[in-house]
Amino acid sequence: MLGRYVWGSATRLSPEAPVPVVDFMNESQVLGGAGNVAANLAALGAVVFPFGVIGDDEPGRAIRSCLDAAGMATKGIVADATRITTVKTRIVARHQQIVRVDRERREPLSHAVEESMIRRIKAALGRMDALVISDYDKGVVTDPLADRVLTECHRRGVPVLVKPKTSRLFAYRGATVIVCNAKEAGFFVTRSLDDDESVEQAGRALLAHFGCSAVVITRGAEGLNVFEDTSPKGFHVSATSREISYARVGQAGADHSTHGRQVFDVTGAGDTVLSVLALAIAARVPIREAAVLANAGAGVVVGKLGTSTITPAELLAAVRDLA
């Protein structure tokens, strides 16, 4: 996906409708969707092979430019002239998102495009330490694609981390790690998760459902929970509670006298969790330690406005401030 931002200021209401008038200042564009996961991984120093489908259009070319700028290859990106590139345009005034406009198509890929995607992924698996599937339910990740790719990863011993979508209940069985938020987990188990006990029950149920090694449930202000098939109890990581001044990233001596983080935007926080988890697991870091790193990374990203990435220096500073 392509994320486009229109930045401006708003000081008055429109006489035509009870909506703010935004005076344009500038605009920017970033990788969105699974592209944001790839961008986070690249920013952390990983060698990333992105896969996806774009339209044969201007936003599709913009995605290729963004990938090039981030140092990622584009061989895994398939252009399909029958589709349009997914674009999410956000209008932001005074650090407040006013409205988002989405342009997209969600029907499943054609058989030919699906086969092309599968061939490209399989051809690259020999160079991978981990595979990440970030499913946004736009028709690109089909059941056959997920099943065949996971089967090949299992054969080769490549760990797979999956952020599933609620409409896809069975395609990801056998993944190494399933990552979802509390709302998505509640949908999977058909009940709301409003306390620690319900989260614990959901985590155990999802382990059995997906047949995976671990489940990570992100819980916003409550941090995240990790459930492993080898452990009878879940592991909880509390949300970052100290506010970090990003002017002092990489420097020692955080001010621990303040409490609570100033949250600008939760956009992409889940992508950061998935990215840091994936990189840590690719480096053979145990899942619990990987989850602590991922939670610290998410705490940095929510302090930024818009879809954002995290740098190694920022992650290191956040981990130091946990001590």
Coordinates of C-alpha atoms in Angstrom, one line a residue:
M1 CA 0.0 0.0 0.0
L2 CA 1.0 3.6 -0.4
G3 CA 0.4 6.0 2.5
R4 CA -0.1 9.6 1.4
Y5 CA -0.2 12.5 3.8
V6 CA -1.6 15.9 3.2
W7 CA -0.3 18.3 5.9
G8 CA -1.9 21.6 6.7
S9 CA -3.4 23.9 9.4
A10 CA -7.0 24.4 10.3
T11 CA -8.3 27.5 12.1
R12 CA -11.9 27.8 10.8
L13 CA -14.9 25.8 9.8
S14 CA -16.3 25.6 6.3
P15 CA -19.4 27.7 5.6
E16 CA -20.6 24.8 3.4
A17 CA -20.6 22.1 6.1
P18 CA -19.6 21.7 9.7
V19 CA -16.1 20.5 8.8
P20 CA -12.7 22.2 9.2
V21 CA -11.0 24.0 6.3
V22 CA -7.4 22.8 5.9
D23 CA -4.9 25.2 4.5
F24 CA -2.4 23.1 2.6
M25 CA 1.2 23.2 3.7
N26 CA 2.9 20.1 2.1
E27 CA 2.4 16.4 1.3
S28 CA 4.5 13.3 1.7
Q29 CA 4.2 9.6 1.0
V30 CA 5.5 6.4 2.7
L31 CA 5.1 2.7 2.3
G32 CA 2.0 1.4 4.0
G33 CA 0.5 -1.9 4.9
A34 CA 3.0 -4.8 4.6
G35 CA 5.3 -2.2 3.1
N36 CA 5.5 -0.5 6.5
V37 CA 6.7 -3.8 8.0
A38 CA 9.3 -4.0 5.3
A39 CA 10.4 -0.4 5.8
N40 CA 10.8 -1.0 9.6
L41 CA 12.9 -4.0 8.9
A42 CA 15.1 -2.1 6.5
A43 CA 15.5 0.8 8.9
L44 CA 16.7 -1.7 11.5
G45 CA 19.4 -2.9 9.2
A46 CA 17.8 -6.1 7.8
V47 CA 18.2 -7.2 4.2
V48 CA 14.6 -7.2 3.0
F49 CA 13.0 -9.0 0.0
P50 CA 9.5 -7.5 -0.3
F51 CA 6.7 -9.3 -2.1
G52 CA 3.3 -7.8 -3.1
V53 CA 1.0 -6.7 -6.0
I54 CA 0.6 -3.2 -7.3
G55 CA -1.4 -1.7 -10.2
D56 CA 0.2 -0.5 -13.4
D57 CA -0.3 3.1 -12.2
E58 CA 1.3 6.2 -10.7
P59 CA 0.9 5.0 -7.1
G60 CA 2.5 1.7 -8.0
R61 CA 5.5 3.5 -9.4
A62 CA 5.6 5.6 -6.3
I63 CA 5.8 2.3 -4.2
R64 CA 8.7 1.1 -6.3
S65 CA 10.4 4.5 -5.7
C66 CA 9.9 4.2 -2.0
L67 CA 11.3 0.7 -2.0
D68 CA 14.3 1.8 -4.0
A69 CA 14.9 4.7 -1.6
A70 CA 14.9 2.3 1.4
G71 CA 17.4 0.0 -0.3
M72 CA 15.0 -2.8 -1.0
A73 CA 14.9 -4.9 -4.2
T74 CA 11.6 -4.8 -6.2
K75 CA 11.9 -8.2 -8.0
G76 CA 9.2 -9.6 -5.7
I77 CA 6.7 -6.9 -6.7
V78 CA 4.2 -7.9 -9.4
A79 CA 2.4 -5.3 -11.4
D80 CA -1.2 -6.3 -12.4
A81 CA -2.8 -4.1 -15.0
T82 CA -6.3 -5.2 -13.9
R83 CA -5.9 -3.8 -10.4
I84 CA -5.3 -0.4 -8.8
T85 CA -2.6 0.2 -6.2
T86 CA -4.0 0.6 -2.7
V87 CA -3.6 4.2 -1.6
K88 CA -4.6 5.6 1.8
T89 CA -4.6 9.4 1.8
R90 CA -4.7 11.0 5.2
I91 CA -5.3 14.7 5.7
V92 CA -3.6 16.0 8.9
A93 CA -4.0 19.4 10.5
R94 CA -2.3 20.5 13.7
H95 CA -1.1 16.9 14.5
Q96 CA -4.7 15.7 14.1
Q97 CA -5.9 13.4 11.4
I98 CA -9.0 15.0 9.9
V99 CA -10.1 12.3 7.4
R100 CA -8.7 9.3 5.5
V101 CA -9.6 8.4 1.9
D102 CA -9.0 4.9 0.7
R103 CA -8.7 3.7 -2.9
E104 CA -8.4 0.0 -3.4
R105 CA -9.7 -3.3 -4.8
R106 CA -10.1 -6.4 -2.7
E107 CA -11.0 -9.3 -5.0
P108 CA -8.6 -12.2 -4.9
L109 CA -5.6 -12.3 -7.3
S110 CA -6.0 -14.0 -10.7
H111 CA -4.6 -17.5 -10.9
A112 CA -1.7 -16.3 -13.1
V113 CA -0.7 -13.5 -10.7
E114 CA -1.0 -15.8 -7.7
E115 CA 1.3 -18.4 -9.4
S116 CA 3.8 -15.6 -10.2
M117 CA 3.9 -14.5 -6.6
I118 CA 4.3 -18.1 -5.3
R119 CA 7.2 -18.7 -7.7
R120 CA 9.0 -15.5 -6.6
I121 CA 8.7 -16.2 -2.9
K122 CA 9.8 -19.8 -3.2
A123 CA 12.8 -18.8 -5.3
A124 CA 14.0 -16.4 -2.6
L125 CA 13.4 -18.6 0.4
G126 CA 17.0 -20.0 0.3
R127 CA 18.3 -16.6 1.2
M128 CA 15.9 -15.9 4.0
D129 CA 16.3 -16.2 7.8
A130 CA 12.6 -15.6 8.3
L131 CA 9.4 -14.8 6.3
V132 CA 6.8 -12.3 7.4
I133 CA 3.2 -12.4 6.1
S134 CA 1.3 -9.2 6.9
D135 CA -2.3 -9.8 5.7
Y136 CA -4.5 -6.8 5.1
D137 CA -7.3 -8.7 3.4
K138 CA -6.9 -7.0 0.1
G139 CA -7.0 -10.2 -2.0
V140 CA -3.2 -10.6 -2.3
V141 CA -2.8 -13.3 0.4
T142 CA -5.1 -16.1 -0.8
D143 CA -5.6 -19.4 1.0
P144 CA -3.6 -21.4 -1.7
L145 CA -0.7 -18.9 -1.6
A146 CA -0.5 -19.0 2.2
D147 CA -0.8 -22.8 2.4
R148 CA 1.9 -23.4 -0.3
V149 CA 4.3 -20.9 1.0
L150 CA 4.0 -22.1 4.6
T151 CA 4.5 -25.7 3.5
E152 CA 7.7 -24.7 1.6
C153 CA 9.0 -22.7 4.6
H154 CA 8.3 -25.7 6.9
R155 CA 10.3 -27.9 4.5
R156 CA 13.2 -25.5 4.5
G157 CA 13.1 -24.7 8.2
V158 CA 12.4 -21.0 7.7
P159 CA 10.4 -19.5 10.6
V160 CA 7.2 -17.7 9.5
L161 CA 5.6 -14.8 11.4
V162 CA 2.0 -14.0 10.4
K163 CA -0.3 -11.1 11.1
P164 CA -3.6 -12.7 10.1
K165 CA -6.8 -11.0 9.1
T166 CA -10.1 -11.9 10.7
S167 CA -11.6 -13.3 7.5
R168 CA -8.8 -15.9 7.2
L169 CA -9.2 -18.5 9.9
F170 CA -7.4 -21.6 8.6
A171 CA -4.8 -20.7 6.0
Y172 CA -2.0 -20.0 8.5
R173 CA -1.9 -23.2 10.5
G174 CA 1.6 -24.3 11.1
A175 CA 3.1 -20.7 11.3
T176 CA 5.9 -20.2 13.8
V177 CA 4.4 -17.1 15.4
I178 CA 0.9 -15.5 15.0
V179 CA 0.7 -11.8 15.9
C180 CA -2.6 -10.1 16.4
N181 CA -4.2 -7.4 18.5
A182 CA -6.8 -8.0 21.2
K183 CA -9.7 -7.1 18.9
E184 CA -8.6 -9.6 16.3
A185 CA -7.9 -12.2 18.9
G186 CA -11.4 -11.7 20.3
F187 CA -12.9 -12.1 16.9
F188 CA -11.1 -15.4 16.4
V189 CA -12.3 -16.8 19.7
T190 CA -15.8 -15.1 19.4
R191 CA -15.7 -13.2 22.7
S192 CA -14.3 -9.9 23.9
L193 CA -11.0 -9.8 25.8
D194 CA -11.6 -7.5 28.7
D195 CA -9.3 -8.9 31.4
D196 CA -6.1 -10.9 31.9
E197 CA -8.0 -14.2 32.2
S198 CA -9.9 -13.8 28.9
V199 CA -6.6 -12.9 27.2
E200 CA -4.9 -16.0 28.7
Q201 CA -7.8 -18.2 27.5
A202 CA -7.7 -16.7 24.0
G203 CA -3.9 -17.1 23.7
R204 CA -4.2 -20.8 24.5
A205 CA -7.1 -21.3 22.1
L206 CA -5.2 -19.6 19.3
L207 CA -2.2 -21.7 19.9
A208 CA -4.3 -24.8 19.3
H209 CA -6.3 -23.3 16.4
F210 CA -3.3 -22.2 14.4
G211 CA -1.0 -25.1 15.5
C212 CA 1.8 -22.6 15.9
S213 CA 4.8 -22.3 18.3
A214 CA 3.8 -19.0 19.8
V215 CA 1.0 -16.4 19.8
V216 CA 1.6 -12.7 20.5
I217 CA -1.4 -10.6 21.4
T218 CA -0.8 -6.8 21.4
R219 CA -3.0 -4.9 23.9
G220 CA -2.3 -1.2 23.4
A221 CA -1.9 0.5 26.8
E222 CA -1.7 -2.9 28.4
G223 CA 1.4 -4.0 26.5
L224 CA 1.4 -7.4 25.0
N225 CA 1.1 -11.1 26.0
V226 CA 3.1 -14.1 24.6
F227 CA 1.9 -17.6 24.7
E228 CA 4.1 -20.6 23.8
D229 CA 3.2 -24.2 23.1
T230 CA 6.0 -25.3 25.4
S231 CA 5.0 -23.2 28.4
P232 CA 1.8 -23.6 30.6
K233 CA 1.6 -19.9 31.4
G234 CA 1.6 -16.8 29.2
F235 CA 4.2 -14.1 29.5
H236 CA 3.1 -10.5 29.9
V237 CA 5.2 -7.4 28.8
S238 CA 3.9 -4.1 30.2
A239 CA 3.6 -1.1 27.9
T240 CA 6.4 1.4 28.0
S241 CA 5.4 3.8 30.9
R242 CA 8.1 6.4 30.6
E243 CA 8.0 9.3 28.2
I244 CA 11.2 9.5 26.1
S245 CA 12.4 12.8 24.5
Y246 CA 13.5 11.8 21.0
A247 CA 16.0 14.7 21.1
R248 CA 18.1 12.5 23.5
V249 CA 17.8 9.2 21.6
G250 CA 21.0 7.3 22.0
Q251 CA 22.1 9.3 25.1
A252 CA 22.2 8.0 28.6
G253 CA 20.2 9.3 31.5
A254 CA 16.5 9.3 30.7
D255 CA 14.3 11.3 33.1
H256 CA 12.5 8.6 35.0
S257 CA 10.5 11.1 37.1
T258 CA 7.8 11.5 34.5
H259 CA 5.1 8.9 33.9
G260 CA 3.2 8.1 30.9
R261 CA 4.1 8.4 27.2
Q262 CA 2.8 11.2 25.0
V263 CA 1.0 9.3 22.3
F264 CA 0.7 11.1 19.0
D265 CA -0.4 8.2 16.7
V266 CA -0.9 4.5 17.0
T267 CA -0.7 4.0 13.2
G268 CA 1.9 1.3 12.5
A269 CA 2.6 0.3 16.1
G270 CA 1.5 -3.3 15.3
D271 CA 3.7 -3.3 12.2
T272 CA 6.7 -2.3 14.4
V273 CA 5.9 -5.1 16.8
L274 CA 5.8 -7.6 13.9
S275 CA 9.0 -6.2 12.4
V276 CA 11.1 -6.2 15.6
L277 CA 9.8 -9.7 16.5
A278 CA 10.7 -11.0 13.0
L279 CA 14.2 -9.5 13.0
A280 CA 14.9 -10.9 16.5
I281 CA 13.6 -14.4 15.6
A282 CA 15.6 -14.3 12.4
A283 CA 18.7 -13.7 14.7
R284 CA 17.5 -16.7 16.8
V285 CA 16.6 -14.6 19.8
P286 CA 14.1 -16.5 22.1
I287 CA 10.5 -15.3 21.7
R288 CA 10.2 -13.8 25.2
E289 CA 13.3 -11.6 24.7
A290 CA 12.1 -10.8 21.2
A291 CA 8.7 -9.7 22.6
V292 CA 10.4 -7.3 25.1
L293 CA 12.3 -5.7 22.2
A294 CA 9.2 -5.5 20.1
N295 CA 7.2 -3.8 22.8
A296 CA 9.9 -1.2 23.4
G297 CA 9.9 -0.5 19.6
A298 CA 6.2 0.0 19.6
G299 CA 6.5 2.5 22.5
V300 CA 8.8 4.6 20.3
V301 CA 6.6 4.6 17.2
V302 CA 3.4 5.7 19.0
G303 CA 5.3 8.9 19.9
K304 CA 5.6 9.8 16.2
L305 CA 2.9 11.2 14.0
G306 CA 1.9 9.1 11.0
T307 CA 3.2 5.8 9.7
S308 CA 6.7 5.7 11.0
T309 CA 9.8 3.4 11.2
I310 CA 12.2 2.9 14.1
T311 CA 16.0 3.1 13.9
P312 CA 18.5 0.9 15.8
A313 CA 19.6 4.0 17.9
E314 CA 15.9 4.6 18.9
L315 CA 15.4 1.0 19.8
L316 CA 18.6 0.8 21.8
A317 CA 17.6 4.0 23.7
A318 CA 14.2 2.6 24.5
V319 CA 15.6 -0.7 25.8
R320 CA 18.1 1.1 28.0
D321 CA 15.3 3.2 29.4
L322 CA 13.6 0.0 30.5
A323 CA 16.3 -0.6 33.1

